Coordinates of C-alpha atoms in Angstrom, one line a residue:
M291 CA 4.9 -29.1 5.2
I292 CA 1.1 -29.0 5.9
L293 CA -1.7 -29.1 3.4
H294 CA -4.9 -27.3 4.4
V295 CA -8.1 -27.6 2.5
T296 CA -11.0 -25.6 3.7
H297 CA -14.3 -24.2 2.3
N298 CA -14.5 -21.1 0.3
D299 CA -16.8 -19.2 2.6
L300 CA -16.4 -16.9 5.6
D301 CA -16.3 -19.9 8.0
G302 CA -13.7 -21.7 5.8
V303 CA -11.5 -18.7 5.6
G304 CA -11.8 -18.2 9.3
C305 CA -10.2 -21.8 9.8
A306 CA -7.5 -20.6 7.5
I307 CA -6.7 -17.5 9.4
L308 CA -6.3 -19.4 12.6
V309 CA -4.2 -22.2 11.0
K310 CA -1.9 -19.8 9.3
R311 CA -1.6 -17.8 12.4
C312 CA -0.2 -20.9 14.2
Y313 CA 1.7 -22.6 11.5
D314 CA 4.3 -21.2 9.1
F315 CA 4.5 -23.8 6.6
V316 CA 1.0 -24.2 5.3
D317 CA -0.4 -24.5 1.8
T318 CA -4.0 -23.4 1.8
Y319 CA -6.7 -24.2 -0.7
Y320 CA -10.2 -23.1 -0.7
L321 CA -12.6 -25.8 -2.3
N322 CA -16.1 -26.4 -3.2
Y323 CA -17.7 -29.7 -2.0
D324 CA -17.3 -31.4 -5.4
D325 CA -13.6 -30.5 -5.6
V326 CA -12.4 -31.9 -2.4
D327 CA -12.0 -35.7 -3.2
S328 CA -10.0 -35.3 -6.4
F329 CA -7.9 -32.4 -4.9
I330 CA -7.0 -34.5 -1.9
Q331 CA -6.2 -37.7 -3.7
N332 CA -4.0 -35.9 -6.2
N333 CA -2.0 -33.8 -3.8
Y334 CA -1.9 -35.4 -0.3
A335 CA 1.4 -37.3 -1.0
N336 CA 3.3 -34.1 -1.3
Y337 CA 2.8 -33.2 2.5
E338 CA 3.4 -34.5 5.9
Q339 CA 0.0 -33.5 7.5
L340 CA -3.4 -32.8 6.0
I341 CA -6.0 -30.4 7.7
I342 CA -9.5 -30.5 6.5
S343 CA -11.9 -27.8 7.8
D344 CA -15.5 -26.8 7.1
I345 CA -15.8 -29.2 4.3
S346 CA -15.6 -33.1 4.0
P347 CA -14.3 -35.7 1.6
S348 CA -16.0 -38.9 0.9
E349 CA -15.5 -42.1 3.0
E350 CA -13.7 -43.6 0.0
T351 CA -11.1 -40.8 0.1
F352 CA -10.5 -41.1 3.8
K353 CA -10.0 -44.9 3.3
Y354 CA -7.7 -44.1 0.4
I355 CA -5.3 -41.8 2.4
E356 CA -5.8 -42.7 6.1
N357 CA -2.6 -44.9 6.5
H358 CA -0.4 -42.6 4.5
I359 CA -0.8 -39.1 6.1
E360 CA -1.6 -37.6 9.4
I361 CA -5.1 -36.1 9.2
V362 CA -6.9 -33.5 11.2
F363 CA -10.6 -33.3 10.3
I364 CA -12.7 -30.3 11.6
D365 CA -16.4 -29.9 10.5
H366 CA -19.8 -29.0 11.8
H367 CA -22.0 -30.4 9.2
K368 CA -24.4 -33.3 10.2
T369 CA -23.4 -35.1 6.9
S370 CA -19.8 -35.5 8.1
L371 CA -20.4 -36.9 11.7
H372 CA -19.8 -40.5 10.4
L373 CA -16.5 -39.8 9.2
G374 CA -14.8 -39.2 12.5
E375 CA -13.1 -42.6 12.9
Y376 CA -10.6 -41.8 10.1
A377 CA -8.9 -39.0 11.7
L378 CA -8.1 -36.8 14.7
S379 CA -11.5 -35.2 14.5
Y380 CA -13.3 -32.1 16.0
L381 CA -17.0 -32.6 14.9
D382 CA -19.8 -30.6 16.4
T383 CA -23.0 -29.3 14.5
T384 CA -23.7 -26.7 17.2
V385 CA -20.7 -24.5 16.5
S386 CA -18.8 -23.1 13.5
A387 CA -15.7 -24.9 12.0
T388 CA -13.8 -21.7 12.8
Y389 CA -14.8 -22.3 16.5
L390 CA -13.6 -25.9 16.4
T391 CA -10.4 -24.9 14.7
M392 CA -9.7 -22.6 17.5
K393 CA -10.6 -25.3 20.0
W394 CA -8.1 -27.7 18.4
L395 CA -5.3 -25.3 18.2
E396 CA -5.6 -24.1 21.7
E397 CA -5.7 -27.6 23.0
S398 CA -2.4 -28.1 21.0
G399 CA -0.8 -25.3 22.9
F400 CA -1.3 -22.3 20.8
D401 CA -2.6 -18.9 22.3
L402 CA -5.3 -17.5 20.2
S403 CA -6.9 -15.2 22.8
E404 CA -6.5 -12.1 20.4
Y405 CA -8.8 -14.1 18.0
H406 CA -11.7 -15.0 20.4
D407 CA -13.8 -12.1 19.3
F408 CA -13.1 -12.7 15.6
V409 CA -14.1 -16.4 16.1
D410 CA -17.2 -15.5 18.0
C411 CA -18.2 -13.0 15.2
V412 CA -17.7 -15.9 12.5
N413 CA -19.5 -18.3 14.6
D414 CA -22.5 -15.9 15.1
F415 CA -22.9 -15.5 11.3
D416 CA -22.2 -18.9 10.2
M417 CA -24.6 -20.5 12.7
W418 CA -27.1 -17.7 11.9
H419 CA -27.6 -16.7 15.4
L420 CA -27.2 -12.9 14.5
K421 CA -26.9 -11.8 18.2
R422 CA -24.0 -9.5 17.3
D423 CA -24.6 -6.4 15.3
D424 CA -21.3 -6.8 13.4
S425 CA -21.5 -10.5 12.1
L426 CA -23.5 -9.7 8.9
K427 CA -21.1 -6.9 8.2
M428 CA -18.3 -9.2 8.7
N429 CA -19.6 -11.5 6.0
M430 CA -20.2 -8.5 3.8
L431 CA -16.6 -7.3 4.4
F432 CA -15.4 -10.9 3.3
T433 CA -17.6 -10.6 0.2
I434 CA -16.0 -7.2 -0.7
L435 CA -12.5 -8.1 -0.1
G436 CA -12.3 -11.7 -1.4
L437 CA -10.6 -14.6 0.2
D438 CA -7.0 -13.6 0.0
R439 CA -7.4 -9.9 1.1
F440 CA -9.7 -10.8 3.9
R441 CA -7.3 -13.3 5.2
E442 CA -4.4 -11.0 5.2
R443 CA -6.5 -8.3 6.9
F444 CA -7.1 -10.6 9.8
L445 CA -3.7 -12.0 10.1
N446 CA -2.2 -8.6 10.3
N447 CA -5.0 -7.2 12.5
P448 CA -7.4 -9.7 14.4
S449 CA -9.5 -6.8 15.7
T450 CA -13.2 -7.0 14.6
K451 CA -13.4 -3.1 14.9
F452 CA -13.8 -2.0 11.4
T453 CA -11.3 0.7 10.1
E454 CA -12.7 4.0 8.6
V455 CA -12.1 2.7 5.0
E456 CA -13.9 -0.5 5.7
L457 CA -16.8 1.3 7.2
L458 CA -17.1 3.2 4.1
L459 CA -17.0 0.2 1.9
L460 CA -19.7 -1.5 4.2
D461 CA -21.9 1.7 4.0
L462 CA -21.7 1.5 0.2
E463 CA -22.2 -2.2 0.0
S464 CA -25.2 -2.0 2.4
E465 CA -26.9 0.4 -0.1
S466 CA -26.3 -2.0 -2.9
L467 CA -27.5 -5.0 -0.9
D468 CA -30.9 -3.2 -0.2
K469 CA -31.3 -2.7 -3.9
Y470 CA -30.2 -6.3 -4.7
L471 CA -32.8 -7.8 -2.4
K472 CA -35.5 -5.7 -3.7
N473 CA -34.8 -6.5 -7.3
A474 CA -34.6 -10.2 -6.3
E475 CA -38.3 -10.1 -5.1
K476 CA -39.2 -9.3 -8.6
M477 CA -37.0 -12.0 -10.3
V478 CA -37.7 -15.0 -8.1
K479 CA -39.7 -17.9 -9.6
T480 CA -42.3 -19.7 -7.5
F481 CA -43.0 -23.3 -7.8
V482 CA -44.8 -26.1 -5.7
D483 CA -42.9 -29.4 -5.2
K484 CA -44.3 -33.0 -5.3
N485 CA -45.0 -32.7 -1.6
N486 CA -47.0 -29.6 -2.1
R487 CA -44.4 -27.4 -0.5
K488 CA -43.9 -23.9 -1.9
F489 CA -40.3 -23.1 -3.0
G490 CA -38.5 -20.4 -5.1
A491 CA -35.7 -20.4 -7.5
I492 CA -33.5 -17.5 -8.4
F493 CA -30.4 -16.8 -10.3
A494 CA -27.9 -14.8 -8.2
E495 CA -24.2 -14.7 -7.4
K496 CA -23.8 -13.3 -3.9
Y497 CA -25.3 -12.8 -0.5
N498 CA -26.9 -16.4 -0.4
S499 CA -27.9 -16.4 3.1
E500 CA -29.3 -12.9 3.2
L501 CA -31.0 -13.4 -0.1
G502 CA -32.5 -16.7 0.9
N503 CA -33.8 -15.8 4.1
H504 CA -35.2 -12.5 2.7
L505 CA -37.2 -14.5 0.1
I506 CA -38.4 -17.1 2.5
K507 CA -39.8 -14.3 4.6
T508 CA -41.3 -12.1 1.8
H509 CA -42.8 -15.0 -0.2
D510 CA -43.5 -17.5 2.5
F511 CA -41.4 -20.2 0.8
D512 CA -40.5 -23.4 2.5
Y513 CA -37.1 -23.3 0.8
V514 CA -35.2 -21.5 -1.9
F515 CA -32.7 -22.5 -4.8
I516 CA -30.2 -19.7 -5.4
I517 CA -28.4 -20.7 -8.7
N518 CA -25.0 -19.2 -9.6
A519 CA -24.9 -20.1 -13.3
Q520 CA -21.4 -18.5 -13.8
R521 CA -19.8 -20.7 -11.1
G522 CA -22.0 -23.8 -11.6
K523 CA -23.1 -23.7 -8.0
V524 CA -26.6 -24.1 -6.4
S525 CA -27.1 -22.9 -2.8
M526 CA -30.3 -23.6 -0.8
R527 CA -31.8 -22.0 2.2
S528 CA -34.9 -23.2 4.0
K529 CA -37.3 -22.7 6.8
P530 CA -36.5 -24.5 10.2
D531 CA -38.7 -27.5 9.5
F532 CA -37.3 -28.4 6.0
D533 CA -33.9 -30.2 5.5
V534 CA -32.3 -29.1 2.3
S535 CA -29.1 -30.9 3.1
E536 CA -30.6 -34.1 1.9
I537 CA -31.2 -32.5 -1.5
A538 CA -27.6 -31.3 -1.5
V539 CA -26.2 -34.7 -0.6
K540 CA -28.1 -36.5 -3.3
N541 CA -26.4 -34.1 -5.8
G542 CA -22.9 -34.5 -4.5
G543 CA -22.9 -31.7 -2.0
G544 CA -23.4 -31.0 1.6
G545 CA -24.3 -28.6 4.4
H546 CA -26.7 -27.9 7.1
K547 CA -30.3 -28.7 7.6
N548 CA -31.4 -25.1 6.6
A549 CA -28.3 -24.0 4.4
A550 CA -26.8 -26.3 1.9
G551 CA -25.4 -26.5 -1.5
F552 CA -23.9 -28.4 -4.5
S553 CA -22.2 -27.9 -7.7
T554 CA -23.5 -28.7 -11.2
N555 CA -22.5 -28.6 -14.8
Y556 CA -26.1 -28.3 -16.1
D557 CA -26.4 -25.4 -18.6
F558 CA -29.7 -24.2 -17.1
G559 CA -31.5 -24.4 -20.4
L560 CA -28.9 -22.5 -22.6
N561 CA -29.2 -25.0 -25.4
Q562 CA -33.0 -24.9 -25.4
F563 CA -32.7 -21.0 -25.2
L564 CA -30.7 -21.0 -28.3
K565 CA -32.8 -23.4 -30.2
N566 CA -35.8 -21.2 -29.4
L567 CA -34.0 -18.4 -31.1
E568 CA -33.4 -20.5 -34.1
V569 CA -29.6 -20.0 -34.0
Y570 CA -28.6 -23.5 -32.7

């Protein structure tokens, strides 16, 4: 039996689709950066093989499990490059984890030709090339359907051609996204950091890449914090010359130079808010 742990975004589920397409006996879990260490250490012993994609455990976890289970490690974040010695590794910062997963599986003898266009679409979005006219819509469909429905859709039908129902859902969601971005312009708070860089902070729950890049353009921010208070998750987006992954790593997270994130249990001032209301 195979244990597959992957990130809970489009690229992570892209990896899951390809692995499930090739292997029948796989248990897949979608994790945040701060969940991966404890989850692997508590569950690896029940499996014969561990596949890690689009997310990385700590070096301590690799040392803890490396002699006890076969590991395949697939990632494209620069913060993971030093971990390649602990497993059969496919590490490359220039392509998505979904692309690397396809490369590994095809080198293992599987035929994934029917998924090449899907992989290209995911890669176009996750690496933020945006050369295709459907990659933003693909991520939007992922947001609409959620992890499980999206995975089942592309396991059953690998085509990137959207169905009539999917096109209707995408049209409705596109209208909602336009309103969402316009409202965000009014709600974002502007700050200047200790190095005199202008940045923004906003509470939001979806479309981190679209929202972050929109606010950077409209407000000329160097970087943006997107805070999902409900999930206790902070996402960051930045201009090309600012590395937000350094902030993420310092806070137990990870990611790319211009797109990173971490989790937090900070209450975002709720206690102080209640005290100001004189009810706490």
